[in-house]
Coordinates of N, CA and C in Angstrom, one line a residue:
Chain A
N12 N 0.8 -1.2 0.0 CA 0.0 0.0 0.0 C 0.9 1.2 0.0
A13 N 1.6 1.5 -1.1 CA 2.6 2.5 -1.2 C 2.0 3.9 -1.2
G14 N 0.9 4.2 -2.0 CA 0.4 5.5 -2.1 C 1.2 6.4 -3.0
V15 N 1.8 7.5 -2.4 CA 2.6 8.4 -3.1 C 4.0 8.3 -2.6
T16 N 5.0 8.0 -3.5 CA 6.4 7.7 -3.1 C 7.3 8.8 -3.8
Q17 N 8.1 9.4 -3.0 CA 9.0 10.4 -3.5 C 10.5 10.0 -3.3
T18 N 11.3 10.2 -4.3 CA 12.7 9.9 -4.2 C 13.5 11.0 -4.9
P19 N 14.6 11.4 -4.3 CA 15.2 10.9 -3.0 C 14.5 11.5 -1.8
K20 N 14.8 11.1 -0.6 CA 14.2 11.8 0.6 C 15.1 13.0 1.0
F21 N 16.3 12.9 0.7 CA 17.2 14.0 1.1 C 18.2 14.3 0.0
R22 N 18.6 15.5 -0.2 CA 19.7 15.8 -1.2 C 20.3 17.1 -0.9
V23 N 21.6 17.2 -1.1 CA 22.4 18.4 -1.0 C 23.0 18.7 -2.3
L24 N 22.8 19.9 -2.8 CA 23.3 20.3 -4.1 C 24.2 21.6 -4.0
K25 N 25.0 21.7 -4.9 CA 25.8 23.0 -5.0 C 25.0 23.9 -6.0
T26 N 25.1 25.2 -5.8 CA 24.5 26.2 -6.7 C 24.9 25.9 -8.2
G27 N 23.9 25.9 -9.0 CA 24.2 25.6 -10.4 C 24.0 24.2 -10.9
Q28 N 24.0 23.3 -9.9 CA 23.8 21.9 -10.3 C 22.4 21.6 -10.7
S29 N 22.2 20.5 -11.4 CA 20.8 20.1 -11.8 C 20.4 18.8 -11.1
M30 N 19.1 18.6 -11.0 CA 18.6 17.3 -10.5 C 17.2 17.2 -10.8
T31 N 16.7 15.9 -10.6 CA 15.3 15.6 -10.9 C 14.8 14.9 -9.7
L32 N 13.6 15.4 -9.2 CA 12.9 14.7 -8.1 C 11.8 13.8 -8.8
L33 N 11.7 12.6 -8.3 CA 10.7 11.7 -8.8 C 9.5 11.5 -7.9
C34 N 8.3 11.5 -8.4 CA 7.1 11.2 -7.7 C 6.4 10.1 -8.4
A35 N 6.0 9.0 -7.6 CA 5.3 7.9 -8.2 C 4.1 7.6 -7.4
Q36 N 2.9 7.4 -8.0 CA 1.7 7.0 -7.3 C 1.1 5.8 -7.9
D37 N 0.6 4.9 -7.0 CA 0.0 3.6 -7.5 C -1.5 3.6 -7.3
M38 N -2.1 4.7 -7.3 CA -3.6 4.8 -7.1 C -4.3 5.1 -8.3
N39 N -3.6 5.1 -9.5 CA -4.3 5.4 -10.8 C -4.9 6.8 -10.8
H40 N -4.3 7.8 -10.0 CA -4.9 9.1 -10.0 C -4.6 9.9 -11.2
E41 N -5.6 10.7 -11.6 CA -5.4 11.6 -12.8 C -4.5 12.8 -12.5
Y42 N -4.8 13.4 -11.4 CA -4.1 14.7 -11.0 C -2.9 14.5 -10.2
M43 N -1.8 15.2 -10.5 CA -0.6 15.2 -9.7 C -0.1 16.6 -9.5
Y44 N 0.6 16.8 -8.3 CA 1.0 18.2 -8.0 C 2.4 18.2 -7.3
W45 N 3.1 19.3 -7.5 CA 4.3 19.5 -6.8 C 4.2 20.8 -6.0
Y46 N 4.5 20.7 -4.7 CA 4.5 21.8 -3.8 C 5.9 22.0 -3.2
R47 N 6.1 23.2 -2.7 CA 7.2 23.4 -1.8 C 6.7 24.0 -0.5
Q48 N 7.4 23.6 0.6 CA 7.0 24.1 1.9 C 8.1 24.8 2.6
D49 N 7.9 26.1 2.9 CA 8.9 26.9 3.5 C 8.4 27.5 4.8
P50 N 9.3 27.7 5.8 CA 8.8 28.2 7.1 C 8.1 29.5 7.0
G51 N 6.9 29.6 7.6 CA 6.1 30.8 7.5 C 5.4 31.1 6.2
M52 N 5.6 30.2 5.2 CA 5.0 30.5 3.9 C 3.9 29.4 3.6
G53 N 3.8 28.4 4.4 CA 2.9 27.3 4.0 C 3.3 26.6 2.8
L54 N 2.4 25.8 2.2 CA 2.7 25.0 1.0 C 2.3 25.9 -0.2
R55 N 3.1 25.9 -1.2 CA 2.8 26.7 -2.4 C 3.0 25.7 -3.6
L56 N 2.0 25.9 -4.5 CA 2.0 25.0 -5.7 C 3.0 25.4 -6.7
I57 N 3.9 24.5 -7.2 CA 4.9 24.8 -8.2 C 4.3 24.5 -9.6
H58 N 4.0 23.3 -9.8 CA 3.4 22.8 -11.1 C 2.4 21.7 -10.8
Y59 N 1.5 21.5 -11.8 CA 0.6 20.4 -11.6 C 0.3 19.8 -12.9
S60 N -0.4 18.6 -12.9 CA -0.8 17.9 -14.1 C -2.2 17.3 -13.9
V61 N -3.0 17.5 -15.0 CA -4.4 17.0 -14.9 C -4.5 15.6 -15.7
G62 N -3.4 15.1 -16.2 CA -3.4 13.8 -16.8 C -2.1 13.6 -17.5
E63 N -1.9 12.3 -18.0 CA -0.7 12.0 -18.7 C -0.4 12.9 -19.8
G64 N 0.8 13.4 -19.9 CA 1.2 14.2 -21.0 C 0.8 15.7 -20.9
T65 N 0.2 16.1 -19.8 CA -0.2 17.5 -19.5 C 0.6 18.0 -18.3
T66 N 0.9 19.3 -18.4 CA 1.5 20.0 -17.2 C 1.0 21.4 -17.2
A67 N 1.0 22.1 -16.1 CA 0.5 23.5 -16.0 C 1.3 24.1 -14.9
K68 N 1.4 25.5 -15.0 CA 2.1 26.2 -13.9 C 1.2 26.5 -12.7
G69 N 1.9 26.5 -11.6 CA 1.2 26.8 -10.3 C 1.5 28.2 -9.9
E70 N 1.7 28.4 -8.6 CA 1.9 29.7 -8.0 C 3.3 30.1 -8.1
V71 N 4.3 29.2 -8.0 CA 5.7 29.6 -8.0 C 6.5 28.7 -9.0
P72 N 6.3 28.8 -10.3 CA 6.9 27.8 -11.2 C 8.3 28.2 -11.7
D73 N 8.8 29.4 -11.5 CA 10.0 29.8 -12.0 C 11.2 29.0 -11.4
G74 N 12.1 28.5 -12.4 CA 13.3 27.8 -12.0 C 13.0 26.3 -11.9
Y75 N 11.8 25.9 -12.2 CA 11.4 24.4 -12.2 C 10.8 24.0 -13.5
N76 N 11.0 22.7 -13.9 CA 10.3 22.2 -15.0 C 9.8 20.8 -14.6
V77 N 8.7 20.4 -15.3 CA 8.1 19.1 -14.9 C 7.7 18.3 -16.2
S78 N 7.6 17.0 -15.9 CA 7.1 16.2 -17.0 C 6.2 15.1 -16.5
R79 N 5.2 14.7 -17.3 CA 4.3 13.6 -16.9 C 4.2 12.7 -18.1
L80 N 5.2 11.9 -18.4 CA 5.3 11.0 -19.5 C 4.4 9.8 -19.3
K81 N 4.3 9.3 -18.0 CA 3.5 8.2 -17.6 C 2.5 8.7 -16.6
K82 N 1.4 8.1 -16.5 CA 0.3 8.5 -15.6 C 0.8 8.4 -14.2
Q83 N 1.6 7.4 -13.9 CA 1.9 7.2 -12.5 C 3.1 8.0 -12.0
N84 N 3.8 8.7 -12.9 CA 5.0 9.4 -12.5 C 4.9 10.9 -12.8
F85 N 5.4 11.7 -11.9 CA 5.5 13.2 -12.1 C 6.8 13.6 -11.7
L86 N 7.6 14.1 -12.6 CA 9.0 14.5 -12.4 C 9.1 16.0 -12.2
L87 N 9.9 16.4 -11.2 CA 10.2 17.9 -11.0 C 11.7 18.1 -11.2
G88 N 12.1 19.0 -12.2 CA 13.5 19.2 -12.5 C 13.9 20.6 -12.1
L89 N 15.1 20.7 -11.5 CA 15.8 21.9 -11.3 C 17.0 22.0 -12.3
E90 N 17.0 22.9 -13.2 CA 18.0 22.9 -14.2 C 19.3 23.5 -13.7
S91 N 19.2 24.6 -12.9 CA 20.3 25.3 -12.3 C 20.0 25.7 -10.9
A92 N 20.3 24.8 -9.9 CA 19.8 25.1 -8.6 C 20.3 26.4 -8.0
A93 N 19.5 27.0 -7.2 CA 19.8 28.3 -6.5 C 19.5 28.1 -5.0
P94 N 20.2 28.8 -4.2 CA 20.0 28.7 -2.7 C 18.5 29.0 -2.3
S95 N 17.8 29.8 -3.1 CA 16.4 30.1 -2.8 C 15.5 28.9 -3.0
Q96 N 16.0 27.9 -3.7 CA 15.2 26.7 -3.9 C 15.4 25.6 -2.8
T97 N 16.2 26.0 -1.8 CA 16.3 25.2 -0.6 C 14.9 25.1 0.1
S98 N 14.4 23.9 0.2 CA 13.0 23.8 0.7 C 12.7 22.3 0.9
V99 N 11.5 22.0 1.4 CA 11.0 20.7 1.4 C 9.9 20.6 0.3
Y100 N 10.1 19.6 -0.6 CA 9.2 19.5 -1.7 C 8.3 18.3 -1.5
F101 N 7.0 18.5 -1.7 CA 6.0 17.5 -1.6 C 5.3 17.3 -2.9
C102 N 5.0 16.0 -3.2 CA 4.2 15.6 -4.3 C 2.9 15.1 -3.8
A103 N 1.8 15.4 -4.5 CA 0.5 14.9 -4.2 C -0.2 14.4 -5.4
S104 N -1.2 13.6 -5.2 CA -2.1 13.1 -6.3 C -3.5 13.1 -5.8
R105 N -4.4 13.1 -6.7 CA -5.8 12.9 -6.4 C -6.6 12.3 -7.6
A106 N -7.7 11.7 -7.2 CA -8.5 11.1 -8.3 C -9.3 12.2 -9.0
M107 N -9.8 11.9 -10.1 CA -10.7 12.8 -10.9 C -12.0 13.0 -10.1
S108 N -12.5 14.2 -10.1 CA -13.7 14.6 -9.4 C -14.9 13.7 -9.9
Q109 N -15.8 13.4 -9.0 CA -17.0 12.7 -9.3 C -18.1 13.6 -9.2
G110 N -18.6 14.1 -10.3 CA -19.7 15.1 -10.3 C -19.2 16.4 -9.7
A111 N -20.0 16.9 -8.7 CA -19.6 18.1 -8.0 C -18.7 17.8 -6.8
H112 N -18.4 16.6 -6.6 CA -17.6 16.3 -5.4 C -16.2 16.1 -5.7
N113 N -15.3 16.9 -5.1 CA -13.9 16.7 -5.4 C -13.3 15.7 -4.4
Q114 N -12.2 15.1 -4.9 CA -11.5 14.1 -4.1 C -10.3 14.7 -3.3
P115 N -10.0 14.1 -2.2 CA -8.9 14.6 -1.4 C -7.5 14.3 -2.0
Q116 N -6.6 15.2 -1.7 CA -5.2 15.0 -2.2 C -4.5 14.1 -1.2
H117 N -3.6 13.2 -1.8 CA -2.8 12.3 -1.0 C -1.3 12.8 -1.2
F118 N -0.6 12.9 -0.1 CA 0.8 13.4 -0.2 C 1.8 12.4 0.1
G119 N 3.0 12.6 -0.6 CA 4.2 11.8 -0.2 C 4.8 12.4 1.0
D120 N 5.9 11.7 1.4 CA 6.6 12.1 2.7 C 7.6 13.3 2.5
G121 N 7.8 13.7 1.2 CA 8.6 14.9 1.0 C 10.1 14.6 0.6
T122 N 10.7 15.5 0.0 CA 12.1 15.5 -0.3 C 12.7 16.8 0.3
R123 N 13.7 16.6 1.1 CA 14.4 17.7 1.8 C 15.6 18.1 0.9
L124 N 15.6 19.3 0.3 CA 16.6 19.7 -0.6 C 17.3 20.9 -0.1
S125 N 18.6 20.8 0.0 CA 19.5 22.0 0.4 C 20.4 22.4 -0.7
I126 N 20.4 23.6 -1.0 CA 21.3 24.2 -2.1 C 22.3 25.1 -1.4
L127 N 23.6 24.7 -1.6 CA 24.7 25.4 -0.9 C 25.3 26.5 -1.9
Chain B
K15 N -7.6 37.4 -4.5 CA -6.7 36.3 -4.2 C -7.1 35.6 -2.9
Q16 N -7.3 34.3 -3.0 CA -7.7 33.6 -1.8 C -6.5 33.6 -0.7
E17 N -6.9 33.9 0.5 CA -5.9 33.8 1.6 C -6.5 33.0 2.7
V18 N -5.7 32.1 3.3 CA -6.2 31.2 4.3 C -5.4 31.5 5.6
T19 N -6.1 31.7 6.7 CA -5.4 32.1 8.0 C -5.8 31.1 9.0
Q20 N -4.8 30.6 9.8 CA -5.1 29.7 10.9 C -4.7 30.3 12.2
I21 N -5.6 30.3 13.2 CA -5.3 30.8 14.5 C -5.8 29.8 15.5
P22 N -5.0 29.5 16.6 CA -3.7 30.1 16.8 C -2.6 29.5 16.0
A23 N -1.4 30.1 16.0 CA -0.3 29.4 15.3 C 0.3 28.3 16.1
A24 N 0.1 28.3 17.4 CA 0.6 27.2 18.3 C -0.3 27.1 19.5
L25 N -0.5 25.9 19.9 CA -1.4 25.6 21.0 C -0.9 24.5 21.9
S26 N -0.9 24.7 23.2 CA -0.4 23.6 24.1 C -1.6 23.3 25.1
V27 N -2.0 22.1 25.2 CA -3.1 21.7 26.1 C -2.7 20.5 26.9
P28 N -3.4 20.3 28.0 CA -3.1 19.0 28.8 C -4.0 17.9 28.2
E29 N -3.5 16.7 28.3 CA -4.2 15.5 27.8 C -5.6 15.5 28.3
G30 N -6.5 15.1 27.5 CA -7.9 14.9 27.8 C -8.8 16.1 27.5
E31 N -8.2 17.3 27.2 CA -8.9 18.5 26.9 C -9.5 18.4 25.5
N32 N -10.7 19.0 25.4 CA -11.3 19.2 24.1 C -10.8 20.5 23.5
L33 N -10.5 20.6 22.2 CA -10.0 21.8 21.7 C -10.5 22.1 20.3
V34 N -10.4 23.3 19.9 CA -10.9 23.8 18.6 C -9.8 24.5 17.9
L35 N -9.5 24.2 16.7 CA -8.6 24.9 15.8 C -9.4 25.6 14.8
N36 N -8.9 26.8 14.4 CA -9.7 27.7 13.5 C -9.0 27.9 12.2
C37 N -9.8 28.1 11.2 CA -9.3 28.4 9.8 C -10.3 29.4 9.2
S38 N -9.8 30.4 8.6 CA -10.6 31.4 7.9 C -10.1 31.6 6.5
F39 N -11.0 31.9 5.6 CA -10.6 32.1 4.2 C -11.3 33.3 3.7
T40 N -10.7 34.0 2.7 CA -11.2 35.3 2.3 C -12.2 35.2 1.1
D41 N -12.1 34.2 0.3 CA -13.1 34.0 -0.8 C -14.0 32.8 -0.6
S42 N -15.3 33.1 -0.5 CA -16.2 32.0 -0.1 C -16.6 31.1 -1.3
A43 N -16.1 31.4 -2.5 CA -16.4 30.6 -3.6 C -15.5 29.4 -3.7
I44 N -15.6 28.5 -2.8 CA -14.8 27.3 -2.7 C -15.5 26.0 -3.1
Y45 N -14.8 25.0 -3.5 CA -15.5 23.7 -3.8 C -15.5 22.8 -2.6
N46 N -14.3 22.9 -1.8 CA -14.2 22.1 -0.6 C -13.1 22.6 0.3
L47 N -13.1 22.2 1.5 CA -12.1 22.5 2.4 C -11.5 21.2 3.0
Q48 N -10.2 21.1 3.2 CA -9.6 19.9 3.6 C -8.7 20.2 4.8
W49 N -8.8 19.4 5.9 CA -7.9 19.4 7.0 C -6.9 18.3 6.9
F50 N -5.6 18.7 7.2 CA -4.5 17.8 7.2 C -3.8 17.8 8.5
R51 N -3.1 16.7 8.7 CA -2.2 16.6 9.9 C -0.8 16.4 9.3
Q52 N 0.2 17.0 9.9 CA 1.6 16.8 9.5 C 2.5 16.6 10.7
D53 N 3.1 15.4 10.7 CA 4.0 15.1 11.8 C 5.4 15.6 11.4
P54 N 6.3 15.9 12.3 CA 7.6 16.4 12.0 C 8.4 15.5 11.0
G55 N 8.9 16.1 10.0 CA 9.6 15.4 9.0 C 8.8 14.5 8.1
K56 N 7.5 14.6 8.1 CA 6.7 13.7 7.4 C 5.8 14.6 6.4
G57 N 5.1 13.8 5.5 CA 4.2 14.5 4.6 C 2.8 14.8 5.3
L58 N 1.9 15.2 4.5 CA 0.6 15.6 5.0 C -0.4 14.4 4.9
T59 N -1.1 14.2 6.0 CA -2.2 13.1 6.0 C -3.5 13.8 6.0
S60 N -4.4 13.4 5.1 CA -5.7 14.0 5.0 C -6.6 13.5 6.2
L61 N -7.2 14.4 6.9 CA -8.0 14.0 8.0 C -9.5 14.1 7.6
L62 N -9.9 15.2 7.1 CA -11.3 15.4 6.7 C -11.4 16.3 5.5
L63 N -12.4 16.0 4.7 CA -12.7 16.9 3.5 C -14.2 17.2 3.6
I64 N -14.5 18.5 3.6 CA -15.8 19.0 3.6 C -16.2 19.6 2.3
Q65 N -17.2 19.1 1.6 CA -17.6 19.6 0.3 C -18.3 21.0 0.6
S66 N -18.4 21.8 -0.4 CA -19.0 23.1 -0.2 C -20.5 23.0 0.2
S67 N -21.1 21.9 -0.2 CA -22.5 21.8 0.1 C -22.8 21.2 1.5
Q68 N -21.7 20.8 2.2 CA -21.8 20.2 3.5 C -21.5 21.2 4.6
R69 N -22.0 20.9 5.8 CA -21.8 21.8 7.0 C -20.7 21.2 7.9
E70 N -20.6 19.9 7.9 CA -19.6 19.3 8.8 C -19.3 17.8 8.4
Q71 N -18.2 17.4 8.9 CA -17.7 16.0 8.7 C -17.1 15.5 10.0
T72 N -17.3 14.2 10.2 CA -16.8 13.6 11.5 C -16.0 12.4 11.2
S73 N -14.9 12.2 11.9 CA -14.1 11.0 11.8 C -13.6 10.7 13.2
G74 N -14.1 9.7 13.9 CA -13.6 9.4 15.2 C -13.8 10.6 16.2
R75 N -12.7 11.0 16.8 CA -12.7 12.1 17.7 C -12.6 13.5 17.0
L76 N -12.6 13.5 15.7 CA -12.5 14.7 15.0 C -13.8 15.1 14.4
N77 N -14.1 16.4 14.4 CA -15.3 17.0 13.8 C -14.9 18.3 13.2
A78 N -15.1 18.4 11.9 CA -14.8 19.7 11.2 C -16.1 20.3 10.7
S79 N -16.2 21.6 10.9 CA -17.4 22.3 10.4 C -17.0 23.3 9.3
L80 N -18.0 23.7 8.5 CA -17.7 24.7 7.5 C -18.9 25.7 7.4
D81 N -18.5 27.0 7.4 CA -19.5 28.0 7.2 C -19.0 28.9 6.1
K82 N -19.4 28.6 4.9 CA -18.9 29.2 3.7 C -19.2 30.7 3.7
S83 N -20.4 31.1 4.1 CA -20.8 32.5 4.1 C -19.9 33.4 4.9
S84 N -19.4 32.9 6.0 CA -18.6 33.7 6.9 C -17.1 33.4 6.6
G85 N -16.8 32.4 5.8 CA -15.4 32.1 5.5 C -14.7 31.4 6.6
R86 N -15.3 30.5 7.3 CA -14.7 29.9 8.5 C -14.9 28.4 8.5
S87 N -13.9 27.8 9.1 CA -14.0 26.3 9.4 C -13.3 26.1 10.8
T88 N -13.8 25.1 11.5 CA -13.2 24.7 12.7 C -13.0 23.2 12.7
L89 N -11.9 22.8 13.4 CA -11.6 21.4 13.6 C -11.7 21.2 15.1
Y90 N -12.6 20.4 15.5 CA -12.8 20.1 16.9 C -12.2 18.7 17.2
I91 N -11.3 18.7 18.2 CA -10.7 17.4 18.6 C -11.2 17.1 20.1
A92 N -11.8 16.0 20.2 CA -12.3 15.6 21.5 C -11.3 14.8 22.3
A93 N -11.3 15.0 23.6 CA -10.5 14.1 24.5 C -9.1 14.0 23.9
S94 N -8.4 15.1 23.8 CA -7.0 15.1 23.1 C -6.1 14.1 23.8
Q95 N -5.2 13.6 23.0 CA -4.2 12.6 23.5 C -2.8 13.1 23.0
P96 N -1.7 12.7 23.7 CA -0.3 13.1 23.3 C -0.1 12.7 21.8
G97 N -0.6 11.6 21.3 CA -0.5 11.2 19.9 C -1.1 12.2 18.9
D98 N -1.9 13.1 19.4 CA -2.5 14.1 18.5 C -1.6 15.3 18.3
S99 N -0.4 15.3 19.0 CA 0.5 16.4 18.8 C 1.1 16.3 17.3
A100 N 0.9 17.5 16.6 CA 1.3 17.6 15.2 C 1.0 19.0 14.8
T101 N 1.3 19.3 13.5 CA 0.8 20.5 12.9 C -0.4 20.2 12.1
Y102 N -1.5 21.0 12.3 CA -2.7 20.8 11.6 C -2.9 22.0 10.6
L103 N -3.1 21.6 9.3 CA -3.2 22.5 8.2 C -4.6 22.4 7.6
C104 N -5.2 23.6 7.3 CA -6.4 23.6 6.5 C -6.1 24.1 5.1
A105 N -6.8 23.7 4.1 CA -6.6 24.1 2.8 C -8.0 24.2 2.0
V106 N -8.1 25.2 1.2 CA -9.4 25.4 0.5 C -9.1 25.2 -1.0
Y107 N -10.1 24.6 -1.7 CA -9.9 24.3 -3.1 C -11.0 25.1 -3.9
G108 N -10.4 25.9 -4.8 CA -11.3 26.8 -5.6 C -11.8 26.2 -6.9
G109 N -11.3 25.1 -7.3 CA -11.8 24.4 -8.5 C -11.2 24.9 -9.8
A110 N -11.6 26.2 -10.2 CA -11.2 26.7 -11.5 C -9.7 26.7 -11.7
T111 N -9.0 26.9 -10.6 CA -7.5 27.0 -10.7 C -6.8 25.7 -10.4
N112 N -7.6 24.7 -10.1 CA -7.0 23.4 -9.7 C -6.0 23.5 -8.6
K113 N -6.2 24.5 -7.7 CA -5.2 24.7 -6.6 C -5.8 24.5 -5.3
L114 N -5.0 23.9 -4.4 CA -5.3 24.0 -3.0 C -4.5 25.1 -2.4
I115 N -5.2 26.0 -1.7 CA -4.5 27.1 -1.0 C -4.5 26.8 0.5
F116 N -3.2 26.7 1.0 CA -3.0 26.3 2.4 C -2.9 27.4 3.4
G117 N -3.3 27.2 4.6 CA -2.9 28.0 5.7 C -1.6 27.6 6.2
T118 N -1.0 28.4 7.1 CA 0.3 28.1 7.6 C 0.3 27.1 8.8
G119 N -0.8 26.7 9.2 CA -0.9 25.7 10.2 C -1.0 26.1 11.7
T120 N -1.5 25.2 12.5 CA -1.5 25.3 13.9 C -0.7 24.2 14.5
L121 N 0.4 24.5 15.3 CA 1.2 23.5 15.9 C 0.6 23.1 17.2
L122 N 0.2 21.9 17.4 CA -0.5 21.5 18.6 C 0.4 20.6 19.4
A123 N 0.5 20.9 20.7 CA 1.2 20.0 21.6 C 0.2 19.6 22.7
V124 N 0.1 18.3 22.9 CA -0.8 17.8 23.9 C 0.1 17.2 25.0
Q125 N 0.1 17.8 26.2 CA 1.0 17.4 27.3 C 0.4 16.2 28.1
P126 N 1.2 15.1 28.3 CA 0.7 14.0 29.1 C 0.5 14.3 30.5

């Protein structure tokens, strides 16, 4: 019963390096999301996807790219890491809405990323 | 722009006490409101989701209410236990933007 799995759990990067965070869900959910959580700021949406092959910008998309080549995976890329991107990154997924009722989002345990 | 506020930011209570956490939002045009729990170093666990057409939801010792017209929700925890210690987050979903807008949370400590 894995749910939403994020890898890696921790990572330290140097400024300018690149990396990809992987999110995998086994619930056959249509929607997937990437958030960052910073002290005093709450969770903010970076990018999201409403289905395989689709992506859209969230509230704070600059400096990040995403891809959803397979329904179960949602990748978040940092092309040139900056200290301002030090944060905890969370992936979430949810099922498609049923009529007027929306479904809850399910979260992974997060990736703690430090940029030196 | 939707803004979500949670008061208090931190709360410490003795074990066994009933308590209320508050959440307010500025735009009442929401589809639903969700309460989450976050343990240190962990992700978010969904506790309750209240659809816009509902007034409350209950799960065990938890009861969440929603008053859309006043832009308020409360999470009531009955007979609190040390295991309830965590950060509690509320988030509202506006539908059109596919976004959950989060509050900054209430850090709850239940003292044994």
